[in-house]
Coordinates of C-alpha atoms in Angstrom, one line a residue:
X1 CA 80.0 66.9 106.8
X2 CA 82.6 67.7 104.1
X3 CA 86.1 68.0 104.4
X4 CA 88.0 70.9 104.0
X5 CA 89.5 69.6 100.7
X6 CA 86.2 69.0 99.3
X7 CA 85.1 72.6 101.2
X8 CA 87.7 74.5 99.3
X9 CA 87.5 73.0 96.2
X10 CA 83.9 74.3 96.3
X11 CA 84.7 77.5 96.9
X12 CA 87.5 77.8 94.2
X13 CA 85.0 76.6 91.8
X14 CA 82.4 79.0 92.7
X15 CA 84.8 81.3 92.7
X16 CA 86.1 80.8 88.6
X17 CA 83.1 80.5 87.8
X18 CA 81.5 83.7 89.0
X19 CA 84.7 85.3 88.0
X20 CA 84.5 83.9 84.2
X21 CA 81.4 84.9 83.6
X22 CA 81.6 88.9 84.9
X23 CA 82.9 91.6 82.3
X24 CA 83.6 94.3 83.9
X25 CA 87.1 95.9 84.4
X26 CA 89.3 95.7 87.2
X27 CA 90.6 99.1 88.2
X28 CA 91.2 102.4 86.8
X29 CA 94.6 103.2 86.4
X30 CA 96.6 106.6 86.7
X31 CA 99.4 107.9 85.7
X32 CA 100.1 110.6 88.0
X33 CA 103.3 112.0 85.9
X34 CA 100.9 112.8 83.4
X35 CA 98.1 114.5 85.3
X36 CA 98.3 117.3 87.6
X37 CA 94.5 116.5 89.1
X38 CA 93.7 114.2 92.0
X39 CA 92.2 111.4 90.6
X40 CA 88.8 110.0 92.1
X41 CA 88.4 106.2 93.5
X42 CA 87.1 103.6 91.3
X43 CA 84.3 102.1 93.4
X44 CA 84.2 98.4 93.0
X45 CA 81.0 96.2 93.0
X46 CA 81.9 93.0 94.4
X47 CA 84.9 92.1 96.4
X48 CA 85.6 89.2 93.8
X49 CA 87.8 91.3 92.0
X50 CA 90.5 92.6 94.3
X51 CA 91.7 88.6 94.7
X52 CA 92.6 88.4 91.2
X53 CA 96.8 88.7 90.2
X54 CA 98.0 91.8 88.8
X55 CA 98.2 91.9 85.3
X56 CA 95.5 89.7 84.3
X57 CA 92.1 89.5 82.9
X58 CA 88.7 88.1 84.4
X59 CA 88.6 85.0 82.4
X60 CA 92.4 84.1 83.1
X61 CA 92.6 83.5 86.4
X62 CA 95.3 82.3 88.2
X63 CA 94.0 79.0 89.8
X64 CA 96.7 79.7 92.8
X65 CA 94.4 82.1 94.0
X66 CA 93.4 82.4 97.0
X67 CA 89.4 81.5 96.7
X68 CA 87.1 83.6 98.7
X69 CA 83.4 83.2 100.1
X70 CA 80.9 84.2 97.8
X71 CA 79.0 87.0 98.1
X72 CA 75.1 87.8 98.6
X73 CA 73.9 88.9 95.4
X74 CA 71.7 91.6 97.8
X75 CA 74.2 93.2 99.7
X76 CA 78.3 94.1 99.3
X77 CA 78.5 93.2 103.1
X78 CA 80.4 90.1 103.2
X79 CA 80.6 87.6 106.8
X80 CA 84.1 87.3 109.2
X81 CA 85.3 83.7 107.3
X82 CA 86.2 83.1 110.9
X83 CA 82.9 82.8 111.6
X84 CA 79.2 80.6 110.6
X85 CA 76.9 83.1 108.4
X86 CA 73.9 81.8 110.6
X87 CA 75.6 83.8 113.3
X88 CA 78.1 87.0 112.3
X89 CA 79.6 89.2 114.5
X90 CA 81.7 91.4 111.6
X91 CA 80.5 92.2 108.6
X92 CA 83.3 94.5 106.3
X93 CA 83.4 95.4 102.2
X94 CA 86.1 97.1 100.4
X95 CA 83.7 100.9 99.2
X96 CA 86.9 102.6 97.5
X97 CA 90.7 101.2 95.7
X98 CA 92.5 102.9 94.2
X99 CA 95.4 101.7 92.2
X100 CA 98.5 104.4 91.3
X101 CA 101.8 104.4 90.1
X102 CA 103.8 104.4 93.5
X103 CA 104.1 102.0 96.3
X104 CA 102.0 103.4 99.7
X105 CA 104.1 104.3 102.6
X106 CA 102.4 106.2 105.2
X107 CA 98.7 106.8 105.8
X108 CA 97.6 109.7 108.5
X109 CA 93.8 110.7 109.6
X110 CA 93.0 114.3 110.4
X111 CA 88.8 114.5 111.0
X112 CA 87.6 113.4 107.8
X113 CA 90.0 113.7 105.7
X114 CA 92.9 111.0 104.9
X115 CA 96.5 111.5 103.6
X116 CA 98.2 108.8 102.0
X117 CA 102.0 108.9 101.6
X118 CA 104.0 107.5 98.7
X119 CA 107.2 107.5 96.2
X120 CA 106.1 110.4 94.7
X121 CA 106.7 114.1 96.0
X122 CA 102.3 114.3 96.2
X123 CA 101.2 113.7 99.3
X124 CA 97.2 113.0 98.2
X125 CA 94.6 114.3 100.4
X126 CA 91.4 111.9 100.4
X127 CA 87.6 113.0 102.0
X128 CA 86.2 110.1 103.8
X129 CA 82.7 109.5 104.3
X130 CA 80.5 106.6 105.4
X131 CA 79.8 105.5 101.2
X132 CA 82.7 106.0 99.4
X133 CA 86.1 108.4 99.2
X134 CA 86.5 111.4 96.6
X135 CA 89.4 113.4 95.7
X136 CA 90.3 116.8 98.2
X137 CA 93.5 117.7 97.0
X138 CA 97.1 117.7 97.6
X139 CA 100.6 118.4 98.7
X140 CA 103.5 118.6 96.7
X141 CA 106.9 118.8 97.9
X142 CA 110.4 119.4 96.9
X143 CA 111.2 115.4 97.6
X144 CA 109.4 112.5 97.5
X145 CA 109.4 108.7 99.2
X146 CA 107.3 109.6 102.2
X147 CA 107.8 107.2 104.9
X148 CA 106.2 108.9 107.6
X149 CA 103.0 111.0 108.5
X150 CA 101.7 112.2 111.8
X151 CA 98.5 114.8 112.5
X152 CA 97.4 116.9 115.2
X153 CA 95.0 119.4 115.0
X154 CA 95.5 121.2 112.2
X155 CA 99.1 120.0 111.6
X156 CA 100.2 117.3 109.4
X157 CA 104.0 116.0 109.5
X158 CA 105.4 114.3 106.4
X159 CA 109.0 112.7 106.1
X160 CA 110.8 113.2 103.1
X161 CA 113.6 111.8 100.8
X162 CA 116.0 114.4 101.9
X163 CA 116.1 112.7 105.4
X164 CA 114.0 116.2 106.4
X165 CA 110.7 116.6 107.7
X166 CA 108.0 119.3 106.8
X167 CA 105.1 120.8 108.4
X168 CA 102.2 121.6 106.7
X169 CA 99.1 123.6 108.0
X170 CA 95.6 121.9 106.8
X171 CA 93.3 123.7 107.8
X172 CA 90.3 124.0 105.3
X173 CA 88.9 127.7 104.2
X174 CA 85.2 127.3 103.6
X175 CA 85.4 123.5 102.9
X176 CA 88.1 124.6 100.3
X177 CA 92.0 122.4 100.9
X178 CA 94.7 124.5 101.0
X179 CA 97.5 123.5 102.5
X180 CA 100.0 125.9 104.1
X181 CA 103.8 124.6 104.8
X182 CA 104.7 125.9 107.9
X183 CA 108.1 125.0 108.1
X184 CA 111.0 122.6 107.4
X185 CA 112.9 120.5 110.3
X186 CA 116.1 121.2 110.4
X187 CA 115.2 124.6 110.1
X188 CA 117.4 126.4 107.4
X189 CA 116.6 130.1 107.4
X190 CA 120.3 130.9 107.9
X191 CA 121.8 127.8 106.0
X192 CA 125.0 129.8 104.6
X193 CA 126.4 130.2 108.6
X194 CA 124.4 127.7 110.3
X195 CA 125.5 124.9 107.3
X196 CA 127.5 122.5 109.9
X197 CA 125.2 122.7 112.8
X198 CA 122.2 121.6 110.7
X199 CA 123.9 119.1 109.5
X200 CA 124.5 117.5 112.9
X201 CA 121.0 117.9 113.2
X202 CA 119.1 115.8 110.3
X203 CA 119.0 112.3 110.1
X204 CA 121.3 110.5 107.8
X205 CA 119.6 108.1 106.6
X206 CA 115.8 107.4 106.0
X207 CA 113.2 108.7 108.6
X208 CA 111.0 105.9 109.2
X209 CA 108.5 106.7 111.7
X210 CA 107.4 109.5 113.9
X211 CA 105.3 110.5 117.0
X212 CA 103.9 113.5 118.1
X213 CA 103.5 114.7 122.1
X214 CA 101.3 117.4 122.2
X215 CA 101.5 118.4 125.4
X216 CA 105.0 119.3 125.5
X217 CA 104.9 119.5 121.9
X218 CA 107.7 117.9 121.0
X219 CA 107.6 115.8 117.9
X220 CA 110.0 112.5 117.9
X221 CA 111.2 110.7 114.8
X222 CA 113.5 107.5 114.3
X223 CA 115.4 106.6 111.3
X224 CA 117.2 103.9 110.0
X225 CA 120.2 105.5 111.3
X226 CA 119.5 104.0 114.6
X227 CA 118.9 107.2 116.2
X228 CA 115.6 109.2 117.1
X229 CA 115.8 112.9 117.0
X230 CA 113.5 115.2 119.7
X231 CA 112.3 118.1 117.7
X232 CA 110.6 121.6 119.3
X233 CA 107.9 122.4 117.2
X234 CA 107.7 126.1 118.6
X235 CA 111.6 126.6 118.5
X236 CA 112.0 124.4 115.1
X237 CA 115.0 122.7 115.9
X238 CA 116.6 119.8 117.4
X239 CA 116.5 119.4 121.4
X240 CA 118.1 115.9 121.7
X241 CA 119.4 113.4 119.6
X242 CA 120.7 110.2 120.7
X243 CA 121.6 106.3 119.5
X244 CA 118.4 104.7 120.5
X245 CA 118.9 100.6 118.9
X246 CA 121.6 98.7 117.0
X247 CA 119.7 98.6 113.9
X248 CA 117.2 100.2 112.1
X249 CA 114.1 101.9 114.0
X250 CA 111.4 100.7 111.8
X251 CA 108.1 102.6 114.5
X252 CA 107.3 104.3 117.8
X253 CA 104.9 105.7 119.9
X254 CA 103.6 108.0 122.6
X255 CA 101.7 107.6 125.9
X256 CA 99.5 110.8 125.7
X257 CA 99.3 110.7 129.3
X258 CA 102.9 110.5 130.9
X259 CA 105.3 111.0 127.8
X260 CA 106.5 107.2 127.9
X261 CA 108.2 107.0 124.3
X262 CA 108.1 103.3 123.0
X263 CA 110.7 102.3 120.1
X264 CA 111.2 99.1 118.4
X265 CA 113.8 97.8 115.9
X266 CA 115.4 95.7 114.0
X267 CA 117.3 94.6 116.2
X268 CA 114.5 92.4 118.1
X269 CA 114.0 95.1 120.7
X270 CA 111.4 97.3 122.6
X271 CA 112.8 100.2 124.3
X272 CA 110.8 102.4 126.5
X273 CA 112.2 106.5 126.7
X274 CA 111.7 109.0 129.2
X275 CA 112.4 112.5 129.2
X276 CA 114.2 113.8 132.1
X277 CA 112.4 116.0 134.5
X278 CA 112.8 119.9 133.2
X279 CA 115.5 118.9 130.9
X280 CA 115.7 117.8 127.2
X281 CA 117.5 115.1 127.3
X282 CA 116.0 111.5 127.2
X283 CA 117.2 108.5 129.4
X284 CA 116.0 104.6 128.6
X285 CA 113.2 102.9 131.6
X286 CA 113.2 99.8 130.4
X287 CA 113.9 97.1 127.3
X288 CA 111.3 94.6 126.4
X289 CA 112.8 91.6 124.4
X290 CA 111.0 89.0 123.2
X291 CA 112.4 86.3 120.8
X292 CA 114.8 88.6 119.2
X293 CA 112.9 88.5 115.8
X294 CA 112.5 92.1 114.1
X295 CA 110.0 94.4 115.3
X296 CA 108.6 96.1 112.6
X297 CA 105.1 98.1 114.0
X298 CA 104.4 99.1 117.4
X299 CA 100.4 100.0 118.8
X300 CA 99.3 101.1 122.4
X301 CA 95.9 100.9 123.4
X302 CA 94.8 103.2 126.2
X303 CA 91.2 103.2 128.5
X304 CA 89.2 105.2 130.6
X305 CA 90.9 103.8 133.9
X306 CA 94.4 104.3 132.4
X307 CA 95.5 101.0 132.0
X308 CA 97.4 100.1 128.3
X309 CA 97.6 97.3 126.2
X310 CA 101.4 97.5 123.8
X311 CA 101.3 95.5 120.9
X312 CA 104.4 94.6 118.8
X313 CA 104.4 92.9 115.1
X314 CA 107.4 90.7 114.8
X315 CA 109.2 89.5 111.0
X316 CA 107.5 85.8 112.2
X317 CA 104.1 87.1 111.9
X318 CA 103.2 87.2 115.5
X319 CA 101.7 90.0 117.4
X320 CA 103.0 90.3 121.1
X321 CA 101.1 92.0 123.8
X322 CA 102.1 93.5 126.9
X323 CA 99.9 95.0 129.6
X324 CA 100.5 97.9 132.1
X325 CA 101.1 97.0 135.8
X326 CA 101.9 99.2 138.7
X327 CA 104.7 102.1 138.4
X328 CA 104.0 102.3 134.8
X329 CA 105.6 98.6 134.3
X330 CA 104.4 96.1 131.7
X331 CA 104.2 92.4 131.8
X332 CA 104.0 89.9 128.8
X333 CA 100.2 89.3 128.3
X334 CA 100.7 86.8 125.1
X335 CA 101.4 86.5 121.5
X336 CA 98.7 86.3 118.5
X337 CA 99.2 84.2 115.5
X338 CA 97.4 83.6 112.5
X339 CA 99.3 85.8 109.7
X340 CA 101.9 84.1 107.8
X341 CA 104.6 86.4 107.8
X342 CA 105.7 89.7 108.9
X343 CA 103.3 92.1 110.8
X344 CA 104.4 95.5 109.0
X345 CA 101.8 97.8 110.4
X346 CA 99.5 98.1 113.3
X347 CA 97.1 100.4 114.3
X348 CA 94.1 100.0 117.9
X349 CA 90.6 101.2 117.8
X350 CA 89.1 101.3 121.4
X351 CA 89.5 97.1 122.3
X352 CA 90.0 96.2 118.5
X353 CA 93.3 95.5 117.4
X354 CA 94.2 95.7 113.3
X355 CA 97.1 94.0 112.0
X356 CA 99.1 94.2 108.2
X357 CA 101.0 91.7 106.9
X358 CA 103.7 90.8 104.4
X359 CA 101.2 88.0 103.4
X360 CA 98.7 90.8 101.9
X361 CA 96.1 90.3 104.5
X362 CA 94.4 92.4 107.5
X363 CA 93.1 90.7 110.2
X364 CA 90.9 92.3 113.2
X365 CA 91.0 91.5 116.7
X366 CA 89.6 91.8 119.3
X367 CA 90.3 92.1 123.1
X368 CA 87.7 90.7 125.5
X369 CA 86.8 93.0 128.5
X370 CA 88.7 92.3 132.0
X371 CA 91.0 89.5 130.6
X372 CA 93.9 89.6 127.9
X373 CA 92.4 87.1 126.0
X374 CA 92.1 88.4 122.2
X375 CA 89.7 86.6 119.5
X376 CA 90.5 86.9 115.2
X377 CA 86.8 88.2 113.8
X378 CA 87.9 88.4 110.5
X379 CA 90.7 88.6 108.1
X380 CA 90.6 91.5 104.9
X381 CA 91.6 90.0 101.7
X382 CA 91.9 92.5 98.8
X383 CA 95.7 93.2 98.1
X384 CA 97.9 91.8 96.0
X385 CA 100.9 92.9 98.1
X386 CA 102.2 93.6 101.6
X387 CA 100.2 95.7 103.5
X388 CA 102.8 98.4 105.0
X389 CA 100.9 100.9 106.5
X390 CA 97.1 101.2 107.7
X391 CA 94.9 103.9 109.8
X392 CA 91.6 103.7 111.2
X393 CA 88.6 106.1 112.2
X394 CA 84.9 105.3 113.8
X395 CA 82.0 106.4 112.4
X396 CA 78.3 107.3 113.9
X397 CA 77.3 104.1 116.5
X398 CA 73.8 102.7 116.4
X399 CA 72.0 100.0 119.1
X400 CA 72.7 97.3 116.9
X401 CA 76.2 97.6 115.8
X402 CA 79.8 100.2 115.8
X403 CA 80.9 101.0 112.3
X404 CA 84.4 102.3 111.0
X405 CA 86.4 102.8 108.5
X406 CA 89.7 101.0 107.9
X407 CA 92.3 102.4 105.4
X408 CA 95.1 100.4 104.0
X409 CA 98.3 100.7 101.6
X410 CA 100.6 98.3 100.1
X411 CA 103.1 97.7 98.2
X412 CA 100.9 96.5 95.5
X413 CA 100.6 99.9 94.6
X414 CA 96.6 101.1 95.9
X415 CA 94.9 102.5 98.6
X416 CA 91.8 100.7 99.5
X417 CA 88.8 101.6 102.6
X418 CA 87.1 99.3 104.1
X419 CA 83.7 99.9 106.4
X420 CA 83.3 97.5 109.0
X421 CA 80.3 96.8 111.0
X422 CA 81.2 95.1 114.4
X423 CA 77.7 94.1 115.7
X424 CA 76.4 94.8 119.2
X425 CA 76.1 91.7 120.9
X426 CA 80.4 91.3 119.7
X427 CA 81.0 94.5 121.6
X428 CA 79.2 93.5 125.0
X429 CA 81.5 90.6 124.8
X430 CA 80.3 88.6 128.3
X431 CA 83.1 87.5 130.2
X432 CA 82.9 83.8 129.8
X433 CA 83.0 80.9 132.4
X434 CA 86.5 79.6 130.9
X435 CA 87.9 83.4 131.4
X436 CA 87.7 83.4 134.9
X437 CA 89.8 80.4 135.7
X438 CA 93.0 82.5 136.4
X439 CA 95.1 80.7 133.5
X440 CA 97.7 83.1 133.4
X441 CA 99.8 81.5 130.8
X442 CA 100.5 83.0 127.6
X443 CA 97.6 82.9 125.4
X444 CA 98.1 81.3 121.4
X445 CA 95.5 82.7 119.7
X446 CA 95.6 80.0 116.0
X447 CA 93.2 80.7 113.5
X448 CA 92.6 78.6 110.0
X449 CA 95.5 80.5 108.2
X450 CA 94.7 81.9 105.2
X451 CA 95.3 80.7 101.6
X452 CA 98.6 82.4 100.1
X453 CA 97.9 84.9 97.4
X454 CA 100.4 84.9 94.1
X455 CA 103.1 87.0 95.9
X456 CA 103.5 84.9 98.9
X457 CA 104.2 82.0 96.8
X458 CA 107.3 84.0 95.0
X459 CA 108.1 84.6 98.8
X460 CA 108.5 81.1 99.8
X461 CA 111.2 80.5 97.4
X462 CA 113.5 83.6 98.7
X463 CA 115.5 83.8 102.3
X464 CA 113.0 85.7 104.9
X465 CA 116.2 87.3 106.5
X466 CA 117.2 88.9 103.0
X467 CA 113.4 90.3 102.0
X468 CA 113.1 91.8 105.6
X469 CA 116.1 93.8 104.9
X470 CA 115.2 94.4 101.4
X471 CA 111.9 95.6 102.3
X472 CA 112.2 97.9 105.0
X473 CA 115.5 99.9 102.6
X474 CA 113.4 99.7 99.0

């Protein structure tokens, strides 16, 4: 049996070799400054090329690289690494990248079609389908850098530059896109009298995240300000503002079914809000605090029988999980580890969990039925940069196998969709004999870490306290 230094030099020199001998180009790239189109993907034919480093060409590889499995010559469907080929339970392959002139912020999913968010003031709308991803249109705004993006219905919420937030109407016209702004929060129809009151009312600083609760339609966004802002959608203005952390509030979200609002922050803390019986005003439940490492993504998985699963990515690279009890209270279920440094982005998909990272990877996980216990199918390799925001969407099911779509941005500047296949016998996932045994500990869940890309090198050398803070103001 080899040895996992023999094993990877293998690999790398499969790897350079394949790589040496394959002419075609890497990406397509587009200036968007100089054209006023959408630009389409470049569809890629082999995963081989997204692990090269920027900049470089085919036959000059780095050999720092991190070396992937090969690929069947037959099929772009590629095996979990985390599992033996004999026996797969994930298969995945990048169908669409795109590479643009703009680091990628915010990603949001409305149906089938997918907005990403970036630097620029275009807000690009993207139609998915099973095969591949094609231009639909987009949005352009008076200011750019957008952070944050939320949808419902036929509503799509951007944050903006200005520290305001817009809302657009999507709705297509005989399959046509064209996008309607409703209005802009703080609304400014009377700006001349009403100049100091709105400005009491906008953020002050960047809006980072937001969260949308439909049925009271209220839509709630947090900023690096420290504060989180309760906005009426139908009255366009500001019901309640208050000081929510002591540093930035990097994500949050909704419980659909009570109103719970969950924050998280830099300041190593998970608050949980509620909204005071027939008032506007909010009032903190409870503070989770675990560690007291930056929190910089938040996720909460809901069932059927309305018990929820809170996930929390940390600045170590750890995921945290908590788990709903009676009267709404949640207990520490366990951590996951296998990334190398900070979750930025999270995002559930019935029991799968989907993780970004600062180390450029994705990794998928899944939850086994009736226990807490959470296994690592596979882990995405394709960017060249951290991984800072990601959205997710199921497709048509068969017998043998659940397939969907994973979307991801970085800050290596594209926009890439995966399609996964999780196969059947995975998603049955029999309770097993070692399950039952009542172990109530908190459950470590260490996979083979992955092999740092070009960028995480150049990370090693700088103080992790000073590239979190860097990160989350650039």
């Amino acid at each position: 049996m080899l040895d996992i230094q023999t094993y990877v030099f293998f690999v790398t020199s499969f790897y350079l070799y394949s790589q040496m001998n394959h002419n075609k180009t890497l990406s397509c790239l587009i200036n968007e400054e100089t054209k006023d189109e959408s630009p389409s993907f470049h569809h890629f034919t082999t995963q081989l090329h997204e692990n090269l480093p920027l900049n470089s060409h085919p036959t000059h590889l780095d050999p720092q690289a991190s070396p992937v499995l090969p690929q069947s010559p037959e099929s772009l469907w590629s095996y979990s690494p985390l599992q033996t080929p004999s026996q797969p339970s994930l298969l995945f392959c990048c169908i669409s990248s795109l590479h643009r002139n703009g680091n990628i912020h915010s990603i949001a999913v409305s149906e089938d079609l997918v907005f990403t968010g970036s630097n620029s003031r275009r807000v690009h709308a993207w139609q998915s389908l099973s095969s591949n991803c094609h231009a639909k249109g987009y949005i352009h705004a008076n200011s750019g850098d957008v952070r944050a993006m939320v949808t419902y219905s036929n509503w799509l919420f951007t944050s903006h530059k200005d520290h305001k937030i817009r809302v657009w109407n999507i709705r297509s016209n005989n399959g046509s896109f064209r996008p309607r702004k409703v209005t802009t929060l703080p609304y400014n129809h009377h700006l001349k009298s009403l100049i100091s009151k709105q400005t009491t009312q906008q953020h002050e600083e960047i809006i980072s995240c937001m969260a949308y609760y439909h049925i009271e339609g209220i839509l709630y966004s947090g900023s690096f300000d420290r504060t989180i802002k309760a906005w009426s959608i139908n009255d366009k203005k500001c019901v309640d503002t208050f000081i929510a952390h002591g540093g930035n509030v990097n994500d949050m979200v909704i419980n659909q079914l009570n109103g719970y609002l969950f924050t998280c922050s830099s300041d190593g803390t998970i608050k949980i809000w509620l909204r005071v019986y027939g008032e506007t005003s909010h009032t903190l439940f409870k503070v989770l605090c675990f560690l007291g490492n930056p929190i910089y993504a938040l996720a909460i998985s809901m069932s059927q029988l309305q018990e929820s699963f809170l996930y929390s990515g940390s600045s170590d690279g750890s995921i945290n999980f908590w788990e709903q009890q009676l009267s709404y209270r949640y207990s520490h279920g366990g951590v996951l580890q296998g990334h190398q440094f900070g979750v930025l982005c999270l995002v559930v998909l019935e029991n799968l969990v989907i993780s970004g990272s600062e180390d450029s990877t994705i990794r998928i996980w899944k939850r086994q039925k009736r226990s807490s216990n959470h296994d690592c199918l596979a882990v995405l390799e394709g960017h060249r940069g951290p991984i800072t925001c990601l959205a997710a969407r199921v497709q048509l099911e068969d017998l043998s196998a659940m397939s969907f779509l994973v979307y991801s941005g970085s800050l290596d500047q594209t926009f890439k969709v995966w399609r996964v296949k999780l196969l059947q016998e995975m998603r049955k996932s029999p309770l097993r004999d070692e399950d039952m045994e009542g172990n109530e500990s908190i459950n470590v869940i260490q996979k083979s870490p992955v092999l740092s890309p070009p960028w995480v090198k150049m990370k090693k050398q700088l103080h992790s306290c000073s590239v979190h803070k860097d990160y989350k103001i650039v």
